[in-house]
Amino acid sequence: GENVEQHPSTLSVQEGDSAVIKCTYSDSASNYFPWYKQELGKGPQLIIDIRSNVGEKKDQRIAVTLNKTAKHFSLHITETQPEDSAVYFCAAKDTGRRALTFGSGTRLQVQP
Amino acid sequence: EPEVTQTPSHQVTQMGQEVILRCVPISNHLYFYWYRQILGQKVEFLVSFYNNEISEKSEIFDDQFSVERPDGSNFTLKIRSTKLEDSAMYFCASSDGVNNEQFFGPGTRLTVL
């Protein structure tokens, strides 16, 4: 089955700096890669996703890149703000399946 | 904005007891899911449900688990005889089946004593 590895496990940045979180996946049949933000006491919130037919997608300060050959994808947050502090999860979904396979999460701390 | 809701937010039960976790998915969604997250670990897929039947399940989803859509709005997860290792946060999610996007509820924290 699919295996998703996520790095780093914790990331501390200064407000205004950029943050990058990286994930690798094992199953070449995976074609959908969402990113979720989880704040304390809340469920995962979908913030951006990318499908295997594109290499990059941007939404304001957030961008995701996908390298299908290397089987890795990354989340980029620019101009970080204290409210970006949360745990971020990457996930992957295999073609023909419904289940998301999650990474282990990255705790992002944005220092004011 | 429509959202997935879950009740209760926290459930404490004794080992061996049955529990039912409840979810109200987003109203026009057709696919429903349960995931769980043991403290400090990854979010893990349990089961997906479509057209009143299980469409996919993981190895975790054994005979102790069952799901049901008892009416037009609720989606439930039943654990027949809880074990200590069932203690986790249980998340319900739903999707419309057109896109791959899955929207998660706030979770139910299950504590088995």
PDB file of C-alpha atoms in Angstrom, chain A residues 3-5 31-32 36 38 41-44 46 49 51 89 93 96-100 102-104, chain B residues 31 33 35 37 41-45 48 55-56 91 95 97 99-107:
ATOM      1  CA  ASN A   3       3.343   5.108   2.363  1.00  0.00           C
ATOM      2  CA  VAL A   4       3.770   8.859   2.865  1.00  0.00           C
ATOM      3  CA  GLU A   5       6.799  10.313   4.628  1.00  0.00           C
ATOM      4  CA  ASN A  31      -2.773  10.990  -8.359  1.00  0.00           C
ATOM      5  CA  TYR A  32      -4.193  13.342  -5.739  1.00  0.00           C
ATOM      6  CA  TYR A  36      -4.456  19.838   5.607  1.00  0.00           C
ATOM      7  CA  GLN A  38      -4.980  21.173  11.915  1.00  0.00           C
ATOM      8  CA  GLY A  41      -8.763  20.856  19.142  1.00  0.00           C
ATOM      9  CA  LYS A  42     -10.048  20.989  15.574  1.00  0.00           C
ATOM     10  CA  GLY A  43     -10.304  18.620  12.644  1.00  0.00           C
ATOM     11  CA  PRO A  44      -8.001  18.744   9.621  1.00  0.00           C
ATOM     12  CA  LEU A  46      -8.163  21.270   3.585  1.00  0.00           C
ATOM     13  CA  ASP A  49      -4.471  20.218  -3.161  1.00  0.00           C
ATOM     14  CA  ARG A  51      -3.517  16.556  -8.967  1.00  0.00           C
ATOM     15  CA  PHE A  89      -0.449  17.116   7.121  1.00  0.00           C
ATOM     16  CA  LYS A  93      -4.696   9.127  -2.765  1.00  0.00           C
ATOM     17  CA  GLY A  96      -9.433   4.177  -7.969  1.00  0.00           C
ATOM     18  CA  ARG A  97      -9.389   4.324  -4.181  1.00  0.00           C
ATOM     19  CA  ARG A  98     -11.106   6.679  -1.775  1.00  0.00           C
ATOM     20  CA  ALA A  99      -8.736   6.389   1.189  1.00  0.00           C
ATOM     21  CA  LEU A 100      -6.276   9.174   1.934  1.00  0.00           C
ATOM     22  CA  PHE A 102      -1.492  10.753   5.575  1.00  0.00           C
ATOM     23  CA  GLY A 103       2.005  11.838   6.472  1.00  0.00           C
ATOM     24  CA  SER A 104       3.034  12.113  10.105  1.00  0.00           C
TER      25      SER A 104
ATOM     26  CA  TYR B  31     -19.222   9.655   0.119  1.00  0.00           C
ATOM     27  CA  TYR B  33     -15.493   8.326   5.717  1.00  0.00           C
ATOM     28  CA  TYR B  35     -10.514   8.119  10.082  1.00  0.00           C
ATOM     29  CA  GLN B  37      -5.749   9.490  14.973  1.00  0.00           C
ATOM     30  CA  GLN B  41       0.430   9.348  15.405  1.00  0.00           C
ATOM     31  CA  LYS B  42      -0.735   9.680  11.807  1.00  0.00           C
ATOM     32  CA  VAL B  43      -4.324  10.067  10.739  1.00  0.00           C
ATOM     33  CA  GLU B  44      -5.399   6.574   9.581  1.00  0.00           C
ATOM     34  CA  PHE B  45      -8.188   5.605   7.203  1.00  0.00           C
ATOM     35  CA  SER B  48     -15.530   4.708   3.244  1.00  0.00           C
ATOM     36  CA  SER B  55     -16.942   0.848  -0.534  1.00  0.00           C
ATOM     37  CA  GLU B  56     -13.521   0.448   1.036  1.00  0.00           C
ATOM     38  CA  PHE B  91     -12.763  11.994  12.438  1.00  0.00           C
ATOM     39  CA  SER B  95     -16.902  14.303  -0.230  1.00  0.00           C
ATOM     40  CA  GLY B  97     -17.635  12.267  -5.331  1.00  0.00           C
ATOM     41  CA  ASN B  99     -13.757  16.092  -6.808  1.00  0.00           C
ATOM     42  CA  ASN B 100     -11.371  14.200  -4.566  1.00  0.00           C
ATOM     43  CA  GLU B 101     -11.726  16.774  -1.788  1.00  0.00           C
ATOM     44  CA  GLN B 102     -12.585  15.327   1.605  1.00  0.00           C
ATOM     45  CA  PHE B 103     -13.857  17.647   4.314  1.00  0.00           C
ATOM     46  CA  PHE B 104     -13.302  16.668   7.908  1.00  0.00           C
ATOM     47  CA  GLY B 105     -15.352  17.187  11.036  1.00  0.00           C
ATOM     48  CA  PRO B 106     -13.903  18.405  14.356  1.00  0.00           C
ATOM     49  CA  GLY B 107     -13.536  14.860  15.703  1.00  0.00           C
TER      50      GLY B 107
END
